[in-house]
Amino acid sequence: MTLHPVSRTAAAAILCAAAASAQAQLGEEVPFITTPDHVTLEMLRIADVGAKDHVIDLGSGDGRIVITAARQFGATGLGVEIVPDLVEKSRANARRAGVADKTEFRAQDIFDTDLSAASVITMYLLPEVNLQLRPRLLRMAPGTRIVSHDWDMGDWQPDRTVKVEVPDKKVGLEKFSRIHLWRVPAPVEGLWCAGGTALRFEQQFQQYRVRLDAPGAPAQRWQGRIVGADLPAPVGGPARAAFHWRDGGLDVRTAAAGLAAGTRFTRAADAQCGA
Ligand SMILES: C[S@@+](CC[C@H](N)C(=O)[O-])C[C@H]1O[C@@H](n2cnc3c(N)ncnc32)[C@H](O)[C@@H]1O
């Protein structure tokens, strides 16, 4: 564990992070503590990082996550770090690792950073900071992978969590790290129309309930789980349609429930479809 000198008081906060208060400036209080190399590798593996990805590490410390993403997974990356000395160190580390052309390090506050270019976000922050970031993360492109070392996202349950042994872990009492993965779920809440056919979605993060009203047919209801841009047909029970979110519309992927494959639903312009 490496503690940056300006962050010693904050280091105490991470040791009892659960008790840390959610103040407005909390983001500046996250100490510099490095993610061990084998945990970094697992974070990038669980996110399935590859050559097409652009990884943004929020609070990038000495640059290790972005540098590993570039060197071992072929990705491009951006590290955003508030401590200028660490940004300089990251650039030097990237040059040494031969990935200066694939990586960028910026001395910037993560709350001022445009995240839209990322296909993968990584972070090792604090629970309260994760929660402050959550609304922005949820507005990212459906399917964007978000990986957090140790800390969760409150009631936004991860799609996957793995534990990695860290025998010499200095933070907290546990001798392992948790790695959480979320895929930003497509935003489907509300009314969608294809002609006079209506889909009414209620959404809670990755969970949805939908009511289908087609002209001349009884209403059908079902529920399922959103996986990034996909709403796979629920397993078991009557056949249900699968959907795929694309450019703000919902395409029927698998025909069922009277819906033809390829039918495109768009957000309702009025309070009802076909009005
Ligand atoms: C726990 S360290 C993680 C470093 C690196 N991501 C890793 O996993 O090894 C958190 C880093 O976030 C930086 N940080 C804290 N608040 C920040 C903010 N608001 N904007 C940018 N960086 C911040 C800290 O200076 C620190 O280097």
PDB file of C-alpha atoms and ligand atoms in Angstrom:
ATOM      1  CA  MET A   1       0.000   0.000   0.000  1.00  0.00           C
ATOM      2  CA  THR A   2       1.368   3.426  -0.905  1.00  0.00           C
ATOM      3  CA  LEU A   3      -0.031   6.485   0.841  1.00  0.00           C
ATOM      4  CA  HIS A   4       0.389   9.841  -0.819  1.00  0.00           C
ATOM      5  CA  PRO A   5       1.670  12.408   1.702  1.00  0.00           C
ATOM      6  CA  VAL A   6      -1.215  14.854   1.151  1.00  0.00           C
ATOM      7  CA  SER A   7      -3.717  12.176   1.963  1.00  0.00           C
ATOM      8  CA  ARG A   8      -2.708  10.830   5.351  1.00  0.00           C
ATOM      9  CA  THR A   9      -5.740  12.113   7.207  1.00  0.00           C
ATOM     10  CA  ALA A  10      -7.965  10.731   4.514  1.00  0.00           C
ATOM     11  CA  ALA A  11      -6.257   7.358   4.815  1.00  0.00           C
ATOM     12  CA  ALA A  12      -7.888   7.052   8.201  1.00  0.00           C
ATOM     13  CA  ALA A  13     -11.218   7.640   6.520  1.00  0.00           C
ATOM     14  CA  ILE A  14     -10.854   4.687   4.191  1.00  0.00           C
ATOM     15  CA  LEU A  15     -10.082   2.410   7.111  1.00  0.00           C
ATOM     16  CA  CYS A  16     -13.487   3.190   8.513  1.00  0.00           C
ATOM     17  CA  ALA A  17     -15.084   4.106   5.233  1.00  0.00           C
ATOM     18  CA  ALA A  18     -18.492   2.844   6.214  1.00  0.00           C
ATOM     19  CA  ALA A  19     -18.634   5.594   8.781  1.00  0.00           C
ATOM     20  CA  ALA A  20     -17.387   8.355   6.509  1.00  0.00           C
ATOM     21  CA  SER A  21     -19.903  11.127   6.024  1.00  0.00           C
ATOM     22  CA  ALA A  22     -21.289  12.072   2.616  1.00  0.00           C
ATOM     23  CA  GLN A  23     -20.087  15.641   2.385  1.00  0.00           C
ATOM     24  CA  ALA A  24     -20.058  17.580  -0.862  1.00  0.00           C
ATOM     25  CA  GLN A  25     -16.264  17.638  -1.099  1.00  0.00           C
ATOM     26  CA  LEU A  26     -15.862  13.997  -0.263  1.00  0.00           C
ATOM     27  CA  GLY A  27     -14.450  13.156  -3.669  1.00  0.00           C
ATOM     28  CA  GLU A  28     -11.293  15.055  -2.754  1.00  0.00           C
ATOM     29  CA  GLU A  29     -10.770  12.940   0.342  1.00  0.00           C
ATOM     30  CA  VAL A  30     -10.125   9.597  -1.302  1.00  0.00           C
ATOM     31  CA  PRO A  31      -6.557   8.599  -0.412  1.00  0.00           C
ATOM     32  CA  PHE A  32      -4.005   7.190  -2.830  1.00  0.00           C
ATOM     33  CA  ILE A  33      -3.937   3.456  -2.210  1.00  0.00           C
ATOM     34  CA  THR A  34      -2.834   1.212  -5.041  1.00  0.00           C
ATOM     35  CA  THR A  35      -4.792  -1.732  -6.387  1.00  0.00           C
ATOM     36  CA  PRO A  36      -2.502  -4.805  -6.250  1.00  0.00           C
ATOM     37  CA  ASP A  37      -1.441  -6.060  -9.679  1.00  0.00           C
ATOM     38  CA  HIS A  38      -3.367  -9.337  -9.516  1.00  0.00           C
ATOM     39  CA  VAL A  39      -6.529  -7.445  -8.513  1.00  0.00           C
ATOM     40  CA  THR A  40      -5.990  -5.009 -11.395  1.00  0.00           C
ATOM     41  CA  LEU A  41      -5.766  -7.954 -13.798  1.00  0.00           C
ATOM     42  CA  GLU A  42      -8.957  -9.484 -12.421  1.00  0.00           C
ATOM     43  CA  MET A  43     -10.784  -6.130 -12.683  1.00  0.00           C
ATOM     44  CA  LEU A  44      -9.903  -5.925 -16.371  1.00  0.00           C
ATOM     45  CA  ARG A  45     -10.717  -9.583 -16.985  1.00  0.00           C
ATOM     46  CA  ILE A  46     -14.133  -9.421 -15.331  1.00  0.00           C
ATOM     47  CA  ALA A  47     -14.929  -6.408 -17.547  1.00  0.00           C
ATOM     48  CA  ASP A  48     -13.796  -8.432 -20.571  1.00  0.00           C
ATOM     49  CA  VAL A  49     -11.507  -5.581 -21.672  1.00  0.00           C
ATOM     50  CA  GLY A  50     -10.120  -5.904 -25.194  1.00  0.00           C
ATOM     51  CA  ALA A  51      -8.483  -3.954 -27.996  1.00  0.00           C
ATOM     52  CA  LYS A  52     -11.711  -2.133 -28.890  1.00  0.00           C
ATOM     53  CA  ASP A  53     -12.179  -0.728 -25.417  1.00  0.00           C
ATOM     54  CA  HIS A  54     -11.477   2.692 -24.008  1.00  0.00           C
ATOM     55  CA  VAL A  55     -10.941   2.453 -20.263  1.00  0.00           C
ATOM     56  CA  ILE A  56     -11.294   5.465 -17.969  1.00  0.00           C
ATOM     57  CA  ASP A  57      -9.926   5.029 -14.448  1.00  0.00           C
ATOM     58  CA  LEU A  58     -11.508   7.504 -12.048  1.00  0.00           C
ATOM     59  CA  GLY A  59      -8.832   8.515  -9.548  1.00  0.00           C
ATOM     60  CA  SER A  60      -6.010   6.829 -11.425  1.00  0.00           C
ATOM     61  CA  GLY A  61      -3.232   7.117  -8.831  1.00  0.00           C
ATOM     62  CA  ASP A  62       0.057   5.993 -10.409  1.00  0.00           C
ATOM     63  CA  GLY A  63      -1.738   4.940 -13.615  1.00  0.00           C
ATOM     64  CA  ARG A  64      -1.477   1.194 -13.129  1.00  0.00           C
ATOM     65  CA  ILE A  65      -5.000   0.215 -14.217  1.00  0.00           C
ATOM     66  CA  VAL A  66      -4.915   2.221 -17.449  1.00  0.00           C
ATOM     67  CA  ILE A  67      -1.351   1.107 -18.201  1.00  0.00           C
ATOM     68  CA  THR A  68      -2.220  -2.565 -17.639  1.00  0.00           C
ATOM     69  CA  ALA A  69      -5.353  -2.209 -19.800  1.00  0.00           C
ATOM     70  CA  ALA A  70      -3.179  -0.889 -22.634  1.00  0.00           C
ATOM     71  CA  ARG A  71      -0.189  -3.181 -22.234  1.00  0.00           C
ATOM     72  CA  GLN A  72      -1.904  -6.485 -21.513  1.00  0.00           C
ATOM     73  CA  PHE A  73      -5.337  -6.064 -23.077  1.00  0.00           C
ATOM     74  CA  GLY A  74      -4.615  -3.750 -26.039  1.00  0.00           C
ATOM     75  CA  ALA A  75      -7.109  -1.105 -24.917  1.00  0.00           C
ATOM     76  CA  THR A  76      -6.737   2.644 -24.975  1.00  0.00           C
ATOM     77  CA  GLY A  77      -7.221   4.497 -21.729  1.00  0.00           C
ATOM     78  CA  LEU A  78      -7.551   7.712 -19.803  1.00  0.00           C
ATOM     79  CA  GLY A  79      -6.535   8.159 -16.177  1.00  0.00           C
ATOM     80  CA  VAL A  80      -8.076  11.059 -14.279  1.00  0.00           C
ATOM     81  CA  GLU A  81      -6.263  12.049 -11.117  1.00  0.00           C
ATOM     82  CA  ILE A  82      -6.518  15.109  -8.883  1.00  0.00           C
ATOM     83  CA  VAL A  83      -2.919  14.997  -7.585  1.00  0.00           C
ATOM     84  CA  PRO A  84      -0.635  16.475 -10.292  1.00  0.00           C
ATOM     85  CA  ASP A  85       2.488  14.612  -9.072  1.00  0.00           C
ATOM     86  CA  LEU A  86       0.679  11.315  -9.561  1.00  0.00           C
ATOM     87  CA  VAL A  87      -0.293  12.347 -13.076  1.00  0.00           C
ATOM     88  CA  GLU A  88       3.354  13.054 -13.888  1.00  0.00           C
ATOM     89  CA  LYS A  89       4.313   9.706 -12.383  1.00  0.00           C
ATOM     90  CA  SER A  90       1.630   7.939 -14.441  1.00  0.00           C
ATOM     91  CA  ARG A  91       2.910   9.477 -17.671  1.00  0.00           C
ATOM     92  CA  ALA A  92       6.455   8.357 -16.833  1.00  0.00           C
ATOM     93  CA  ASN A  93       5.164   4.851 -15.968  1.00  0.00           C
ATOM     94  CA  ALA A  94       3.277   4.706 -19.275  1.00  0.00           C
ATOM     95  CA  ARG A  95       6.401   5.701 -21.205  1.00  0.00           C
ATOM     96  CA  ARG A  96       8.406   3.027 -19.381  1.00  0.00           C
ATOM     97  CA  ALA A  97       5.733   0.446 -20.165  1.00  0.00           C
ATOM     98  CA  GLY A  98       5.747   1.435 -23.860  1.00  0.00           C
ATOM     99  CA  VAL A  99       2.100   2.500 -23.910  1.00  0.00           C
ATOM    100  CA  ALA A 100       2.395   6.302 -23.899  1.00  0.00           C
ATOM    101  CA  ASP A 101       0.670   6.421 -27.302  1.00  0.00           C
ATOM    102  CA  LYS A 102      -2.352   4.457 -26.065  1.00  0.00           C
ATOM    103  CA  THR A 103      -2.827   6.253 -22.770  1.00  0.00           C
ATOM    104  CA  GLU A 104      -3.587   9.729 -21.510  1.00  0.00           C
ATOM    105  CA  PHE A 105      -3.358  11.055 -17.960  1.00  0.00           C
ATOM    106  CA  ARG A 106      -5.155  14.193 -16.929  1.00  0.00           C
ATOM    107  CA  ALA A 107      -4.858  16.264 -13.757  1.00  0.00           C
ATOM    108  CA  GLN A 108      -8.576  16.763 -13.275  1.00  0.00           C
ATOM    109  CA  ASP A 109     -11.426  16.256 -10.848  1.00  0.00           C
ATOM    110  CA  ILE A 110     -13.417  13.173 -11.760  1.00  0.00           C
ATOM    111  CA  PHE A 111     -16.595  15.187 -11.231  1.00  0.00           C
ATOM    112  CA  ASP A 112     -15.529  17.520 -14.065  1.00  0.00           C
ATOM    113  CA  THR A 113     -14.579  14.726 -16.463  1.00  0.00           C
ATOM    114  CA  ASP A 114     -16.511  13.837 -19.603  1.00  0.00           C
ATOM    115  CA  LEU A 115     -17.019  10.076 -19.392  1.00  0.00           C
ATOM    116  CA  SER A 116     -18.836   9.594 -22.687  1.00  0.00           C
ATOM    117  CA  ALA A 117     -15.886   8.062 -24.594  1.00  0.00           C
ATOM    118  CA  ALA A 118     -15.479   5.185 -22.116  1.00  0.00           C
ATOM    119  CA  SER A 119     -16.642   1.651 -22.818  1.00  0.00           C
ATOM    120  CA  VAL A 120     -15.220   0.627 -19.434  1.00  0.00           C
ATOM    121  CA  ILE A 121     -14.987   2.664 -16.208  1.00  0.00           C
ATOM    122  CA  THR A 122     -12.742   1.469 -13.398  1.00  0.00           C
ATOM    123  CA  MET A 123     -12.551   2.906  -9.910  1.00  0.00           C
ATOM    124  CA  TYR A 124     -11.150   2.401  -6.440  1.00  0.00           C
ATOM    125  CA  LEU A 125     -12.726   5.224  -4.499  1.00  0.00           C
ATOM    126  CA  LEU A 126     -15.066   5.225  -1.494  1.00  0.00           C
ATOM    127  CA  PRO A 127     -18.686   4.078  -1.159  1.00  0.00           C
ATOM    128  CA  GLU A 128     -20.012   7.622  -0.830  1.00  0.00           C
ATOM    129  CA  VAL A 129     -18.077   8.757  -3.878  1.00  0.00           C
ATOM    130  CA  ASN A 130     -19.452   5.833  -5.868  1.00  0.00           C
ATOM    131  CA  LEU A 131     -22.935   6.969  -4.881  1.00  0.00           C
ATOM    132  CA  GLN A 132     -22.177  10.538  -5.934  1.00  0.00           C
ATOM    133  CA  LEU A 133     -21.024   9.249  -9.325  1.00  0.00           C
ATOM    134  CA  ARG A 134     -23.924   6.814  -9.733  1.00  0.00           C
ATOM    135  CA  PRO A 135     -26.426   9.119 -11.498  1.00  0.00           C
ATOM    136  CA  ARG A 136     -23.821   9.962 -14.149  1.00  0.00           C
ATOM    137  CA  LEU A 137     -22.805   6.326 -14.557  1.00  0.00           C
ATOM    138  CA  LEU A 138     -26.426   5.305 -15.041  1.00  0.00           C
ATOM    139  CA  ARG A 139     -26.738   7.833 -17.891  1.00  0.00           C
ATOM    140  CA  MET A 140     -23.829   6.294 -19.797  1.00  0.00           C
ATOM    141  CA  ALA A 141     -24.355   4.240 -22.948  1.00  0.00           C
ATOM    142  CA  PRO A 142     -26.197   0.989 -22.207  1.00  0.00           C
ATOM    143  CA  GLY A 143     -23.719  -1.840 -21.893  1.00  0.00           C
ATOM    144  CA  THR A 144     -20.866   0.315 -20.552  1.00  0.00           C
ATOM    145  CA  ARG A 145     -19.002  -1.822 -17.997  1.00  0.00           C
ATOM    146  CA  ILE A 146     -18.232  -0.354 -14.621  1.00  0.00           C
ATOM    147  CA  VAL A 147     -15.797  -2.078 -12.310  1.00  0.00           C
ATOM    148  CA  SER A 148     -15.236  -1.029  -8.710  1.00  0.00           C
ATOM    149  CA  HIS A 149     -12.545  -2.310  -6.408  1.00  0.00           C
ATOM    150  CA  ASP A 150     -14.082  -3.116  -3.001  1.00  0.00           C
ATOM    151  CA  TRP A 151     -16.928  -0.594  -2.866  1.00  0.00           C
ATOM    152  CA  ASP A 152     -20.445  -1.128  -4.121  1.00  0.00           C
ATOM    153  CA  MET A 153     -23.103   1.181  -5.493  1.00  0.00           C
ATOM    154  CA  GLY A 154     -25.773   1.035  -2.771  1.00  0.00           C
ATOM    155  CA  ASP A 155     -29.028  -0.487  -3.993  1.00  0.00           C
ATOM    156  CA  TRP A 156     -27.778  -0.705  -7.595  1.00  0.00           C
ATOM    157  CA  GLN A 157     -26.783  -4.348  -7.303  1.00  0.00           C
ATOM    158  CA  PRO A 158     -23.745  -5.474  -9.296  1.00  0.00           C
ATOM    159  CA  ASP A 159     -24.221  -7.961 -12.124  1.00  0.00           C
ATOM    160  CA  ARG A 160     -21.272  -9.865 -10.750  1.00  0.00           C
ATOM    161  CA  THR A 161     -18.977  -9.801  -7.732  1.00  0.00           C
ATOM    162  CA  VAL A 162     -15.794 -11.808  -7.285  1.00  0.00           C
ATOM    163  CA  LYS A 163     -13.469 -12.076  -4.321  1.00  0.00           C
ATOM    164  CA  VAL A 164      -9.723 -12.080  -4.826  1.00  0.00           C
ATOM    165  CA  GLU A 165      -7.367 -13.047  -2.026  1.00  0.00           C
ATOM    166  CA  VAL A 166      -4.998 -10.288  -0.916  1.00  0.00           C
ATOM    167  CA  PRO A 167      -3.013 -11.805   1.969  1.00  0.00           C
ATOM    168  CA  ASP A 168      -1.101  -8.588   2.720  1.00  0.00           C
ATOM    169  CA  LYS A 169      -4.097  -6.254   2.494  1.00  0.00           C
ATOM    170  CA  LYS A 170      -3.562  -3.258   4.775  1.00  0.00           C
ATOM    171  CA  VAL A 171      -6.982  -1.649   4.423  1.00  0.00           C
ATOM    172  CA  GLY A 172      -9.662  -2.988   6.758  1.00  0.00           C
ATOM    173  CA  LEU A 173      -9.586  -6.384   8.423  1.00  0.00           C
ATOM    174  CA  GLU A 174     -10.371  -8.634   5.468  1.00  0.00           C
ATOM    175  CA  LYS A 175      -7.616 -10.320   3.518  1.00  0.00           C
ATOM    176  CA  PHE A 176      -9.377 -10.201   0.190  1.00  0.00           C
ATOM    177  CA  SER A 177     -10.667  -7.624  -2.262  1.00  0.00           C
ATOM    178  CA  ARG A 178     -14.105  -7.569  -3.781  1.00  0.00           C
ATOM    179  CA  ILE A 179     -14.475  -6.670  -7.441  1.00  0.00           C
ATOM    180  CA  HIS A 180     -17.926  -5.549  -8.549  1.00  0.00           C
ATOM    181  CA  LEU A 181     -19.090  -5.363 -12.164  1.00  0.00           C
ATOM    182  CA  TRP A 182     -22.126  -3.481 -13.469  1.00  0.00           C
ATOM    183  CA  ARG A 183     -23.328  -3.174 -17.050  1.00  0.00           C
ATOM    184  CA  VAL A 184     -25.195   0.095 -17.481  1.00  0.00           C
ATOM    185  CA  PRO A 185     -28.780  -1.020 -18.109  1.00  0.00           C
ATOM    186  CA  ALA A 186     -30.750   0.416 -21.025  1.00  0.00           C
ATOM    187  CA  PRO A 187     -33.117   3.142 -19.779  1.00  0.00           C
ATOM    188  CA  VAL A 188     -36.529   1.661 -20.592  1.00  0.00           C
ATOM    189  CA  GLU A 189     -38.799   3.194 -17.936  1.00  0.00           C
ATOM    190  CA  GLY A 190     -41.963   4.635 -19.486  1.00  0.00           C
ATOM    191  CA  LEU A 191     -44.205   4.169 -22.502  1.00  0.00           C
ATOM    192  CA  TRP A 192     -42.958   2.901 -25.865  1.00  0.00           C
ATOM    193  CA  CYS A 193     -44.998   2.620 -29.072  1.00  0.00           C
ATOM    194  CA  ALA A 194     -44.916   0.786 -32.380  1.00  0.00           C
ATOM    195  CA  GLY A 195     -48.017   2.085 -34.150  1.00  0.00           C
ATOM    196  CA  GLY A 196     -50.914   1.411 -31.791  1.00  0.00           C
ATOM    197  CA  THR A 197     -49.017  -1.261 -29.820  1.00  0.00           C
ATOM    198  CA  ALA A 198     -47.821  -0.127 -26.401  1.00  0.00           C
ATOM    199  CA  LEU A 199     -45.121  -1.321 -24.005  1.00  0.00           C
ATOM    200  CA  ARG A 200     -45.246   0.196 -20.518  1.00  0.00           C
ATOM    201  CA  PHE A 201     -42.040  -0.413 -18.584  1.00  0.00           C
ATOM    202  CA  GLU A 202     -41.345   0.026 -14.918  1.00  0.00           C
ATOM    203  CA  GLN A 203     -37.634  -0.188 -14.209  1.00  0.00           C
ATOM    204  CA  GLN A 204     -35.499  -0.509 -11.112  1.00  0.00           C
ATOM    205  CA  PHE A 205     -31.878  -0.591 -12.327  1.00  0.00           C
ATOM    206  CA  GLN A 206     -31.533  -3.987 -14.136  1.00  0.00           C
ATOM    207  CA  GLN A 207     -35.026  -5.231 -13.199  1.00  0.00           C
ATOM    208  CA  TYR A 208     -38.060  -4.470 -15.313  1.00  0.00           C
ATOM    209  CA  ARG A 209     -41.784  -5.168 -15.437  1.00  0.00           C
ATOM    210  CA  VAL A 210     -43.628  -4.603 -18.681  1.00  0.00           C
ATOM    211  CA  ARG A 211     -47.233  -4.521 -19.836  1.00  0.00           C
ATOM    212  CA  LEU A 212     -47.896  -5.110 -23.532  1.00  0.00           C
ATOM    213  CA  ASP A 213     -51.110  -3.746 -25.047  1.00  0.00           C
ATOM    214  CA  ALA A 214     -51.724  -4.637 -28.676  1.00  0.00           C
ATOM    215  CA  PRO A 215     -54.914  -3.578 -30.493  1.00  0.00           C
ATOM    216  CA  GLY A 216     -57.635  -6.210 -30.141  1.00  0.00           C
ATOM    217  CA  ALA A 217     -55.578  -8.465 -27.814  1.00  0.00           C
ATOM    218  CA  PRO A 218     -55.684  -8.919 -24.031  1.00  0.00           C
ATOM    219  CA  ALA A 219     -52.902  -7.199 -22.069  1.00  0.00           C
ATOM    220  CA  GLN A 220     -49.830  -9.306 -21.311  1.00  0.00           C
ATOM    221  CA  ARG A 221     -47.447  -8.709 -18.429  1.00  0.00           C
ATOM    222  CA  TRP A 222     -44.043 -10.107 -17.634  1.00  0.00           C
ATOM    223  CA  GLN A 223     -40.826  -9.178 -15.931  1.00  0.00           C
ATOM    224  CA  GLY A 224     -37.175  -9.720 -16.612  1.00  0.00           C
ATOM    225  CA  ARG A 225     -33.628  -8.527 -16.262  1.00  0.00           C
ATOM    226  CA  ILE A 226     -31.786  -6.006 -18.395  1.00  0.00           C
ATOM    227  CA  VAL A 227     -28.261  -6.940 -19.430  1.00  0.00           C
ATOM    228  CA  GLY A 228     -26.702  -3.752 -20.796  1.00  0.00           C
ATOM    229  CA  ALA A 229     -28.471  -2.982 -24.079  1.00  0.00           C
ATOM    230  CA  ASP A 230     -30.308  -6.324 -24.109  1.00  0.00           C
ATOM    231  CA  LEU A 231     -33.592  -7.410 -22.569  1.00  0.00           C
ATOM    232  CA  PRO A 232     -33.396 -11.176 -23.055  1.00  0.00           C
ATOM    233  CA  ALA A 233     -36.616 -13.168 -23.039  1.00  0.00           C
ATOM    234  CA  PRO A 234     -37.280 -14.385 -19.493  1.00  0.00           C
ATOM    235  CA  VAL A 235     -36.620 -18.090 -19.008  1.00  0.00           C
ATOM    236  CA  GLY A 236     -39.617 -20.266 -18.110  1.00  0.00           C
ATOM    237  CA  GLY A 237     -43.316 -19.514 -18.508  1.00  0.00           C
ATOM    238  CA  PRO A 238     -44.979 -18.457 -21.758  1.00  0.00           C
ATOM    239  CA  ALA A 239     -42.770 -17.306 -24.652  1.00  0.00           C
ATOM    240  CA  ARG A 240     -41.900 -13.621 -24.322  1.00  0.00           C
ATOM    241  CA  ALA A 241     -40.218 -11.224 -26.695  1.00  0.00           C
ATOM    242  CA  ALA A 242     -36.579 -10.238 -26.335  1.00  0.00           C
ATOM    243  CA  PHE A 243     -35.605  -6.621 -27.010  1.00  0.00           C
ATOM    244  CA  HIS A 244     -32.440  -4.779 -27.885  1.00  0.00           C
ATOM    245  CA  TRP A 245     -31.923  -1.086 -27.109  1.00  0.00           C
ATOM    246  CA  ARG A 246     -30.381   0.763 -30.066  1.00  0.00           C
ATOM    247  CA  ASP A 247     -30.024   4.518 -30.597  1.00  0.00           C
ATOM    248  CA  GLY A 248     -32.838   5.330 -28.214  1.00  0.00           C
ATOM    249  CA  GLY A 249     -35.256   2.771 -29.697  1.00  0.00           C
ATOM    250  CA  LEU A 250     -36.218  -0.767 -28.654  1.00  0.00           C
ATOM    251  CA  ASP A 251     -36.030  -3.444 -31.348  1.00  0.00           C
ATOM    252  CA  VAL A 252     -37.827  -6.775 -30.989  1.00  0.00           C
ATOM    253  CA  ARG A 253     -35.044  -9.372 -31.206  1.00  0.00           C
ATOM    254  CA  THR A 254     -37.026 -12.556 -30.693  1.00  0.00           C
ATOM    255  CA  ALA A 255     -40.608 -12.720 -31.912  1.00  0.00           C
ATOM    256  CA  ALA A 256     -43.173 -13.721 -29.282  1.00  0.00           C
ATOM    257  CA  ALA A 257     -46.321 -12.511 -27.556  1.00  0.00           C
ATOM    258  CA  GLY A 258     -47.676 -11.363 -30.953  1.00  0.00           C
ATOM    259  CA  LEU A 259     -44.646  -9.130 -31.659  1.00  0.00           C
ATOM    260  CA  ALA A 260     -42.734  -9.650 -34.904  1.00  0.00           C
ATOM    261  CA  ALA A 261     -38.931  -9.675 -34.901  1.00  0.00           C
ATOM    262  CA  GLY A 262     -37.546  -6.348 -36.131  1.00  0.00           C
ATOM    263  CA  THR A 263     -40.474  -4.288 -34.860  1.00  0.00           C
ATOM    264  CA  ARG A 264     -39.052  -1.025 -33.550  1.00  0.00           C
ATOM    265  CA  PHE A 265     -40.570   0.713 -30.534  1.00  0.00           C
ATOM    266  CA  THR A 266     -39.868   4.369 -29.893  1.00  0.00           C
ATOM    267  CA  ARG A 267     -40.648   6.509 -26.880  1.00  0.00           C
ATOM    268  CA  ALA A 268     -44.247   7.704 -26.830  1.00  0.00           C
ATOM    269  CA  ALA A 269     -44.752  11.276 -27.926  1.00  0.00           C
ATOM    270  CA  ASP A 270     -48.132  11.353 -26.134  1.00  0.00           C
ATOM    271  CA  ALA A 271     -49.712   9.754 -23.102  1.00  0.00           C
ATOM    272  CA  GLN A 272     -50.828   6.802 -25.224  1.00  0.00           C
ATOM    273  CA  CYS A 273     -49.770   5.050 -28.433  1.00  0.00           C
ATOM    274  CA  GLY A 274     -51.480   5.781 -31.726  1.00  0.00           C
ATOM    275  CA  ALA A 275     -52.949   9.007 -30.308  1.00  0.00           C
TER     276      ALA A 275
HETATM  277  C1  LIG B   1      -7.594   4.515  -3.806  1.00  0.00           C
HETATM  278  S1  LIG B   1      -6.664   5.442  -4.997  1.00  0.00           S
HETATM  279  C2  LIG B   1      -6.795   4.381  -6.418  1.00  0.00           C
HETATM  280  C3  LIG B   1      -5.677   4.568  -7.415  1.00  0.00           C
HETATM  281  C4  LIG B   1      -5.770   3.662  -8.649  1.00  0.00           C
HETATM  282  N1  LIG B   1      -7.030   3.788  -9.336  1.00  0.00           N
HETATM  283  C5  LIG B   1      -5.593   2.228  -8.250  1.00  0.00           C
HETATM  284  O1  LIG B   1      -6.610   1.512  -8.168  1.00  0.00           O
HETATM  285  O2  LIG B   1      -4.450   1.814  -7.981  1.00  0.00           O
HETATM  286  C6  LIG B   1      -7.809   6.769  -5.359  1.00  0.00           C
HETATM  287  C7  LIG B   1      -7.197   7.913  -6.145  1.00  0.00           C
HETATM  288  O3  LIG B   1      -8.228   8.822  -6.466  1.00  0.00           O
HETATM  289  C8  LIG B   1      -7.685  10.134  -6.440  1.00  0.00           C
HETATM  290  N2  LIG B   1      -8.819  11.052  -6.278  1.00  0.00           N
HETATM  291  C9  LIG B   1      -9.550  11.258  -5.165  1.00  0.00           C
HETATM  292  N3  LIG B   1     -10.531  12.145  -5.399  1.00  0.00           N
HETATM  293  C10 LIG B   1     -10.420  12.512  -6.703  1.00  0.00           C
HETATM  294  C11 LIG B   1     -11.152  13.403  -7.542  1.00  0.00           C
HETATM  295  N4  LIG B   1     -12.205  14.077  -7.075  1.00  0.00           N
HETATM  296  N5  LIG B   1     -10.759  13.538  -8.832  1.00  0.00           N
HETATM  297  C12 LIG B   1      -9.690  12.859  -9.298  1.00  0.00           C
HETATM  298  N6  LIG B   1      -8.957  11.991  -8.544  1.00  0.00           N
HETATM  299  C13 LIG B   1      -9.313  11.817  -7.268  1.00  0.00           C
HETATM  300  C14 LIG B   1      -6.739  10.101  -5.267  1.00  0.00           C
HETATM  301  O4  LIG B   1      -5.767  11.139  -5.325  1.00  0.00           O
HETATM  302  C15 LIG B   1      -6.130   8.701  -5.409  1.00  0.00           C
HETATM  303  O5  LIG B   1      -4.960   8.716  -6.163  1.00  0.00           O
END
